[in-house]
Amino acid sequence: MTRSPFLPRFVQVSEPTTQDGTGSLFEGYRLGGAWDEMLADAEHPRTPYRAVFHTLRAMQAATLRERADILARSYLDQGVTFDYAGEERPFPLDAVPRVLSAHEWQVIESGVVQRVTALESFLDDIYSREGEIPRAVHEGIVPWRLIASSKHYHRAVMGIRPANGVRVHVSGVDLIRDEVGTFRVLEDNVRVPSGVSYVIANRRAMANVFPEAFATMRIRPVNDYPRMLLSGLRAAAPDGASDPTVVVLTPGVFNSAYFEHALLARMMGVELVEGRDLVCVGGQVRMRTTTGDQPVDVIYRRVDDEFIDPVHFRGDSVLGVAGLTSAMRAGRVTVANAVGNGVADDKLLYSYLPDLIRFYLDEDPILPNVDTFRCAEPSALEHVLSHLDEMVVKPVDGSGGKGLVVGPVADGATLDRLRTTLAADPRGWIAQPVVQLSTVPTFIDGALAPRHVDLRPFAVNDGERVRVLPGGLTRVALPEGQLVVNSSQGGGSKDTWVLSDRRAVVPAQSSGHDNREVVVMSAPTASHEDSMRAQQQQQQQSTRRARAGEAGGVAC
């Protein structure tokens, strides 16, 4: 029987028993072919994880289970949920954090800023130069047919120039770490990226349950994000708006990311509105209130392009605002992120981004892509078809893990159907080799086991600089061997700790018996998070369920 690439040869971590004779949390922990974020080998933790490793090694399973139960109850009480197979469930938060050193974060941060800057240049190139050939097309960097054939390229917004030149106000760049520890970009999310609410909620929950960890280790905070976001949105207001009114536009309570929409609006201190709350009058967007209509300057929209304006897009949409595109063109309102950004989310365009970085910025990419075959190219298609059982094949406009086929675990009938599909629509697909995503110890059935993770850092562009939130959403595939980490596919998350470079977590010269830096994790009696459930239950509107793109990207 041929060994599956998802089942590498394991090295078992040898662990002593605790004083009462029970095995430690690491007993039976197996290192495989993937890069393990915590353990360099069977005996030695990596430097950023030393404090966490020593704490976990000395901890009983029952103790960690108690903390894990508190986390779960906290999320259930707060209504921190996501949509899974049509059912709202509490979002799984693992009790073991992911830890990144200051140096690792510096590489990630620089790479994300570079990538967002290049994407801004590309979107400006294709949308602002009305009647002209985009520079990147003229110079042969990207073929025009790729842009024009993208389902997210919208001619209705050609020529619209944002007030401060920003189209990608908020971005989420999905990263993975390969078998040798190199961070690689899996995909870009510059349309309506979601998940930052879980970053905030995860940190608050972990700080409540493990307060000593945050008192002992220099972990960079994430609570500044709402202020960062509001500042970026206000900076995008049309000229003349001295005190801009900002709103968050949601599809409604039945959207899978409604918790995030409500949380961000509440934390920014702005109104959460639906399409029915806004109206365009005389080229200006106004919000209906109990005291009369109020002008709106900036709309942070969480509604997809196709539903944003029934005049220019789907005529049957009740989620958007009729006439919104005309108000944008008149310069009376800013929509963030800009309509039409989805062309940059196209996975086929993703394969060209290293070249776009070199073209627009005259720099080499800091974060490499995952190797990608463009099925639209005949030679690449031929290679993919002959190696289909070794590839991960993805639709270029897919999200949330929907539509992808993992060749090594697909049956013959699935691969045969995929061959037919690729031959009929090569433009709609890319293929990538299977990458063993890095693993982090995860609390599964009373013990720690390696589970695959990805990372989505979030960035905000205010027109002056691109700021990256220190941390991000670490998504974890909970089933053993699973590489798809999306919440829509049953995945969970971890709190992501970025360490400050002002102090080492554990001095390199300290001995194994020096416990001064060991974090003693204990839990308070209760969480002080406000409940979101009551707010969600107050809304009664029945709306379309947003597409799975609100659930995040694909990690394979």
XYZ file of C-alpha atoms in Angstrom:
556
model
C 0.000 0.000 0.000
C 1.410 3.407 -1.013
C 1.954 5.854 1.841
C -0.237 8.947 1.490
C 1.567 12.307 1.473
C -0.766 13.272 4.314
C 0.710 10.509 6.512
C 4.462 11.169 6.860
C 6.739 9.088 9.039
C 6.339 10.264 12.623
C 8.900 10.822 15.377
C 7.358 10.408 18.806
C 8.251 12.942 21.457
C 9.565 11.187 24.542
C 8.020 12.617 27.679
C 8.463 11.770 31.365
C 5.495 10.874 33.497
C 4.185 13.280 36.104
C 4.538 12.651 39.815
C 1.183 10.942 40.154
C 2.078 8.514 37.364
C -0.092 9.988 34.649
C 1.440 10.883 31.316
C 2.145 14.481 30.338
C 0.239 16.424 27.714
C 3.045 15.693 25.234
C 2.999 11.944 25.754
C 2.558 10.396 22.310
C 3.048 13.714 20.488
C 4.387 12.858 17.024
C 6.538 15.037 14.811
C 5.865 14.465 11.113
C 7.097 15.885 7.842
C 5.524 19.304 8.448
C 7.328 22.182 10.178
C 6.301 22.087 13.836
C 5.990 25.622 15.154
C 6.720 24.695 18.789
C 9.252 21.852 18.631
C 12.538 21.961 16.751
C 12.967 18.257 17.509
C 11.656 15.695 19.936
C 13.392 17.287 22.926
C 13.831 21.010 22.246
C 11.249 23.796 21.853
C 11.870 26.647 19.465
C 12.923 29.865 21.186
C 9.593 31.794 20.987
C 7.764 28.843 22.550
C 10.051 28.094 25.503
C 7.826 29.617 28.179
C 4.660 28.067 26.765
C 6.347 24.675 26.280
C 7.680 24.468 29.842
C 4.272 25.454 31.220
C 2.428 22.853 29.158
C 4.991 20.179 29.938
C 4.390 20.649 33.671
C 0.605 20.888 33.333
C -1.905 18.104 33.913
C -4.407 17.354 31.168
C -7.267 18.033 33.583
C -5.918 21.530 34.248
C -5.735 22.413 30.574
C -9.152 20.876 29.973
C -10.580 23.134 32.682
C -9.214 26.208 30.943
C -10.408 24.943 27.562
C -13.914 24.484 28.969
C -13.890 28.047 30.301
C -12.935 29.317 26.848
C -15.746 27.339 25.223
C -18.333 28.569 27.729
C -17.114 32.127 27.280
C -17.666 31.962 23.521
C -21.054 30.335 23.902
C -22.166 33.075 26.315
C -20.919 35.835 24.014
C -22.473 34.391 20.866
C -19.102 34.189 19.095
C -20.363 31.961 16.311
C -19.821 31.019 12.674
C -21.846 29.238 10.044
C -21.042 25.556 9.513
C -23.218 23.490 7.169
C -26.115 25.901 7.667
C -25.851 25.843 11.464
C -24.564 28.577 13.778
C -21.941 27.153 16.147
C -19.628 28.633 18.785
C -16.275 29.298 17.158
C -13.721 26.729 18.408
C -10.768 28.397 20.171
C -7.874 26.132 21.111
C -6.227 26.742 24.480
C -2.668 26.523 23.105
C -1.563 29.783 21.433
C 0.527 30.224 18.336
C 3.662 32.243 19.105
C 5.711 34.314 16.643
C 9.037 35.958 17.410
C 9.662 39.640 16.732
C 11.921 38.712 13.803
C 9.343 36.387 12.257
C 6.713 39.087 12.556
C 8.968 41.688 10.991
C 9.247 39.525 7.871
C 5.489 38.951 7.761
C 4.656 42.607 8.343
C 7.059 43.851 5.674
C 5.810 41.276 3.191
C 2.142 42.140 3.777
C 2.784 45.885 3.424
C 4.674 45.250 0.177
C 1.893 43.071 -1.176
C -0.910 45.493 -0.313
C 1.041 48.387 -1.840
C 1.460 46.483 -5.103
C -2.226 45.527 -5.162
C -3.206 49.178 -4.666
C -1.039 50.111 -7.651
C -2.561 47.368 -9.777
C -6.166 48.304 -8.948
C -5.448 51.971 -9.634
C -3.844 50.960 -12.920
C -6.862 49.034 -14.196
C -9.671 51.253 -12.856
C -8.373 54.840 -12.854
C -6.983 54.914 -16.404
C -10.339 55.050 -18.193
C -9.863 54.818 -21.934
C -6.195 53.868 -21.581
C -4.435 50.535 -21.576
C -3.255 49.652 -18.048
C 0.510 49.995 -17.675
C 0.873 46.396 -16.497
C -0.943 45.202 -19.609
C 0.988 47.486 -21.931
C 4.309 46.235 -20.548
C 3.252 42.593 -20.879
C 3.145 41.806 -17.146
C -0.496 40.672 -17.096
C -2.598 39.767 -20.154
C -5.696 41.906 -20.614
C -7.872 38.848 -21.226
C -7.142 37.686 -17.662
C -8.466 40.941 -16.212
C -11.445 41.271 -18.540
C -12.534 37.663 -18.001
C -12.530 37.881 -14.201
C -16.065 37.754 -12.820
C -15.070 40.400 -10.271
C -13.854 42.974 -12.808
C -16.597 45.615 -12.966
C -16.707 48.185 -15.750
C -19.419 50.026 -13.816
C -16.743 51.524 -11.543
C -14.209 52.420 -14.256
C -12.882 55.924 -13.751
C -13.961 56.248 -10.117
C -11.059 57.632 -8.092
C -11.237 57.292 -4.288
C -10.838 60.493 -2.284
C -7.458 59.533 -0.816
C -6.458 57.062 -3.520
C -7.097 53.994 -1.352
C -9.066 51.029 -2.657
C -7.770 48.349 -0.297
C -8.750 49.894 3.027
C -8.730 46.498 4.767
C -6.901 43.385 3.629
C -6.328 39.866 4.893
C -3.401 37.992 3.365
C -3.466 34.235 3.941
C -0.068 32.761 4.791
C 1.177 29.241 5.301
C 4.522 27.894 6.458
C 6.015 25.130 4.342
C 8.049 22.082 5.297
C 11.284 24.075 5.729
C 9.684 26.906 7.719
C 9.324 29.479 4.923
C 6.249 31.689 5.078
C 4.392 31.694 1.760
C 1.309 33.561 0.574
C -1.609 31.308 -0.211
C -4.066 33.964 -1.362
C -5.048 37.609 -1.044
C -8.337 38.903 0.357
C -8.999 42.527 -0.580
C -12.711 42.393 -1.329
C -14.553 41.869 1.980
C -11.973 40.093 4.184
C -13.405 38.704 7.397
C -12.108 37.142 10.599
C -10.595 40.039 12.535
C -13.395 39.856 15.105
C -12.114 36.428 16.094
C -8.628 37.900 16.571
C -10.078 40.401 19.053
C -12.377 37.886 20.739
C -9.640 35.243 20.971
C -7.280 37.664 22.685
C -9.862 38.814 25.203
C -10.826 35.258 26.052
C -7.215 34.120 26.427
C -6.337 37.159 28.555
C -9.223 36.337 30.864
C -8.369 32.656 31.175
C -4.548 32.945 31.181
C -3.849 36.400 32.691
C -0.396 35.464 34.028
C 0.810 34.727 30.511
C 0.187 38.324 29.499
C 1.733 39.649 32.710
C 4.901 37.598 32.199
C 5.457 37.621 28.432
C 5.720 40.733 26.301
C 2.875 39.963 23.889
C 1.942 42.747 21.500
C -1.698 43.847 21.897
C -4.418 43.674 19.251
C -7.049 45.837 20.946
C -6.040 48.872 18.880
C -7.624 47.489 15.715
C -11.040 49.237 15.976
C -9.333 52.599 16.415
C -6.953 51.809 13.561
C -9.856 50.831 11.319
C -11.964 53.880 12.188
C -9.014 56.174 11.560
C -8.453 54.581 8.158
C -12.120 54.877 7.230
C -12.370 58.511 8.305
C -9.243 59.298 6.292
C -11.038 57.971 3.193
C -13.958 60.394 3.509
C -14.785 62.607 0.514
C -13.258 66.063 0.364
C -15.123 68.551 2.494
C -16.293 66.081 5.143
C -14.735 67.694 8.224
C -16.404 65.296 10.685
C -17.149 62.190 8.570
C -20.055 59.903 9.386
C -19.020 56.261 9.079
C -21.379 53.279 9.013
C -20.951 49.509 8.749
C -23.215 47.987 6.081
C -24.211 44.396 6.854
C -26.373 41.947 4.868
C -28.183 41.217 8.122
C -28.379 38.912 11.083
C -28.394 35.738 8.989
C -25.013 36.415 7.437
C -22.291 34.027 8.607
C -20.060 36.934 9.711
C -22.777 39.034 11.370
C -21.062 38.723 14.735
C -18.046 40.501 13.251
C -20.112 43.258 11.672
C -21.874 44.002 14.969
C -18.699 43.814 17.044
C -16.708 46.192 14.838
C -19.541 48.715 14.645
C -19.923 48.648 18.413
C -16.181 48.968 19.086
C -15.785 51.818 16.576
C -18.838 53.583 17.972
C -20.593 53.811 14.591
C -23.982 52.702 13.316
C -24.565 49.170 12.016
C -26.969 49.497 9.090
C -28.653 47.362 6.455
C -29.468 48.394 2.914
C -32.996 49.384 3.879
C -31.565 51.956 6.331
C -29.818 53.925 3.558
C -31.180 55.898 0.639
C -29.574 57.910 -2.170
C -31.082 61.378 -2.597
C -29.618 63.873 -5.030
C -26.427 61.863 -5.399
C -25.873 61.713 -1.654
C -26.271 58.707 0.627
C -28.410 59.371 3.684
C -29.186 57.203 6.714
C -32.703 57.023 8.059
C -32.820 57.769 11.794
C -35.546 58.529 14.316
C -34.560 62.187 14.118
C -34.527 62.389 10.334
C -32.148 61.561 7.505
C -28.429 61.995 8.174
C -25.696 62.247 5.490
C -23.259 59.316 5.311
C -19.687 59.876 4.172
C -18.042 56.448 4.439
C -19.621 53.005 4.154
C -17.589 50.073 5.449
C -19.470 47.501 3.454
C -19.688 43.812 4.231
C -21.950 43.162 1.243
C -20.535 41.591 -1.921
C -20.234 43.631 -5.122
C -23.097 41.846 -6.881
C -25.556 42.940 -4.184
C -24.244 46.447 -3.417
C -26.338 48.429 -5.908
C -29.384 46.966 -7.708
C -29.153 49.699 -10.362
C -25.744 48.625 -11.687
C -25.480 45.021 -10.482
C -28.120 42.467 -9.441
C -31.489 44.057 -9.902
C -33.130 41.686 -7.411
C -30.818 42.596 -4.527
C -32.418 43.947 -1.354
C -29.103 44.078 0.515
C -27.559 47.138 -1.117
C -28.466 50.739 -1.884
C -29.951 51.820 -5.199
C -27.860 54.594 -6.752
C -24.797 53.987 -4.568
C -22.458 53.653 -7.557
C -23.572 57.035 -8.907
C -22.948 58.625 -5.507
C -19.458 57.114 -5.491
C -18.764 58.482 -8.980
C -19.970 61.918 -7.892
C -17.475 61.849 -5.028
C -20.196 62.147 -2.383
C -19.489 58.875 -0.548
C -16.621 56.403 -0.110
C -17.231 52.659 -0.077
C -14.601 50.538 1.659
C -13.333 48.272 0.343
C -13.775 49.627 -3.158
C -16.185 47.909 -5.520
C -14.245 45.893 -8.107
C -11.396 44.853 -5.799
C -12.351 41.220 -6.305
C -10.324 41.080 -9.520
C -7.239 41.140 -7.262
C -8.634 38.173 -5.276
C -8.745 36.075 -8.444
C -6.375 33.160 -7.839
C -5.104 33.369 -11.392
C -4.109 37.008 -10.850
C -2.459 35.879 -7.585
C 0.069 33.911 -9.640
C 1.201 37.146 -11.311
C 1.662 39.169 -8.128
C 5.414 38.525 -7.707
C 5.884 40.037 -11.175
C 3.559 42.924 -10.309
C 5.616 43.671 -7.184
C 8.747 43.888 -9.298
C 6.978 46.012 -11.919
C 5.259 48.562 -9.655
C 7.700 48.685 -6.735
C 11.004 47.622 -8.307
C 11.497 45.178 -5.426
C 11.766 41.435 -5.054
C 8.862 39.818 -3.180
C 9.503 39.429 0.538
C 6.907 36.675 0.895
C 6.947 34.113 -1.939
C 3.821 32.560 -3.408
C 3.034 28.874 -3.308
C 4.143 27.380 -6.645
C 1.159 27.693 -8.964
C 0.233 26.223 -12.343
C -2.050 28.373 -14.510
C -4.418 25.934 -16.169
C -5.259 28.623 -18.718
C -1.799 28.052 -20.208
C -1.745 24.936 -22.446
C 1.627 23.656 -21.213
C 0.612 24.070 -17.570
C -2.737 22.386 -18.207
C -1.002 19.420 -19.816
C 1.282 19.037 -16.799
C -1.611 19.320 -14.327
C -3.726 16.753 -16.166
C -0.856 14.260 -16.144
C -0.159 14.822 -12.416
C -3.682 15.392 -11.164
C -3.344 12.889 -8.329
C -0.427 14.944 -6.925
C -2.046 18.389 -7.064
C -4.454 20.581 -5.153
C -6.773 22.063 -7.794
C -8.751 25.206 -6.945
C -11.383 27.328 -8.703
C -9.979 30.820 -9.239
C -13.020 32.482 -7.666
C -13.570 29.919 -4.912
C -13.440 30.637 -1.202
C -14.011 28.863 2.076
C -12.542 25.620 0.724
C -15.473 25.227 -1.673
C -14.785 23.495 -4.966
C -11.158 22.513 -4.377
C -9.985 18.987 -5.095
C -7.058 17.445 -3.208
C -5.671 15.006 -5.745
C -3.833 12.586 -3.404
C -7.028 11.770 -1.489
C -9.573 12.072 -4.334
C -11.066 8.939 -5.853
C -10.826 8.041 -9.528
C -14.317 9.224 -10.399
C -13.656 12.659 -8.870
C -10.418 13.018 -10.807
C -12.112 11.974 -14.045
C -14.803 14.611 -13.569
C -12.119 17.177 -12.767
C -10.240 16.382 -15.993
C -13.394 17.072 -17.986
C -14.005 20.316 -16.084
C -10.443 21.551 -16.582
C -10.540 20.826 -20.295
C -13.827 22.728 -20.653
C -12.878 25.757 -18.507
C -9.109 26.026 -17.943
C -9.394 29.771 -17.142
C -11.429 28.917 -14.076
C -8.765 26.822 -12.303
C -5.266 26.829 -10.878
C -3.265 23.921 -9.463
C -0.645 23.783 -6.725
C 1.513 21.017 -5.291
C 0.446 19.667 -1.914
C 2.167 21.680 0.817
C 2.383 20.261 4.315
C 1.178 23.232 6.343
C 3.066 23.798 9.579
C 1.649 22.324 12.773
C 1.081 23.630 16.291
C 0.271 21.480 19.353
C -3.498 21.475 19.766
C -5.593 20.158 22.662
C -7.462 17.150 21.248
C -9.242 14.530 23.387
C -7.290 15.289 26.547
C -3.806 15.444 25.015
C -1.726 17.565 22.679
C -1.487 16.573 19.036
C -0.047 18.375 15.981
C -2.636 20.091 13.817
C -2.089 22.103 10.628
C -2.483 25.894 10.705
C -2.437 28.945 8.487
C -2.324 32.641 9.348
C -4.345 35.629 8.150
C -2.736 38.952 9.155
C -4.971 42.010 8.744
C -3.782 45.352 7.391
C -5.407 48.792 7.241
C -4.382 51.424 4.678
C -5.189 55.024 5.599
C -3.513 56.533 2.540
C -0.387 57.492 4.459
C 0.788 54.061 5.553
C -0.257 50.422 5.645
C -0.493 49.199 9.230
C -0.541 45.483 10.003
C -2.224 44.290 13.191
C 0.457 42.446 15.236
C -0.972 38.953 15.229
C -3.778 37.800 13.000
C -6.167 34.900 12.745
C -4.478 31.521 13.075
C -6.901 28.927 11.756
C -6.380 25.306 12.683
C -7.663 22.159 10.981
C -9.006 20.074 13.865
C -9.322 16.619 12.210
C -6.067 14.672 12.086
C -4.230 15.077 8.778
C -6.702 17.669 7.469
C -5.150 20.540 5.498
C -8.280 22.647 4.948
C -8.412 25.044 7.893
C -11.510 27.101 7.060
C -14.201 27.528 9.675
C -16.729 26.668 6.968
C -15.021 23.261 6.749
C -15.058 22.617 10.504
C -11.797 24.309 11.476
C -11.048 26.290 14.625
C -8.613 28.998 15.663
C -5.766 29.911 17.990
C -4.772 33.168 19.594
C -1.670 34.481 17.801
C 0.988 35.937 20.098
C 3.589 38.243 18.560
C 6.444 38.798 20.981
C 8.033 42.194 21.418
C 11.739 42.392 20.638
C 12.365 44.431 23.784
C 12.606 41.343 25.952
C 13.269 37.678 25.287
C 10.667 35.197 26.472
C 13.291 32.891 27.980
C 16.976 33.812 28.116
C 19.015 31.503 25.894
C 21.529 30.850 28.659
C 18.965 29.741 31.242
C 19.125 26.122 32.322
C 16.322 23.635 32.188
C 15.766 24.091 35.949
C 15.371 27.870 35.794
C 11.622 28.494 35.872
C 11.662 32.258 36.272
C 10.132 32.725 32.810
C 7.651 29.869 33.032
C 4.099 31.153 32.693
C 1.742 29.871 35.368
C -1.632 29.841 33.679
C -4.638 30.185 35.944
C -8.180 31.243 35.223
C -10.401 33.912 36.787
C -13.879 32.977 37.907
C -15.675 34.602 35.012
C -15.295 36.475 31.752
C -16.237 40.153 31.475
C -17.091 40.141 27.777
C -20.423 41.673 26.854
C -22.923 39.280 25.364
C -23.668 39.734 21.660
C -26.516 37.254 21.597
C -29.162 39.749 22.704
C -28.192 42.200 20.003
C -28.348 39.478 17.361
C -31.814 38.331 18.476
C -33.228 41.842 18.179
C -32.834 41.823 14.409
C -35.614 40.016 12.593
C -34.926 40.706 8.932
C -34.636 37.642 6.717
C -31.942 38.218 4.091
C -29.896 36.202 1.701
C -27.100 34.211 3.296
C -23.834 35.702 2.045
C -21.601 33.512 -0.002
C -18.963 31.429 1.756
C -16.364 34.132 0.952
C -17.180 35.696 4.350
C -15.752 32.558 5.990
C -12.222 33.034 4.725
C -9.740 31.519 2.318
C -8.502 28.062 1.519
C -5.354 26.548 2.945
C -4.100 23.536 1.084
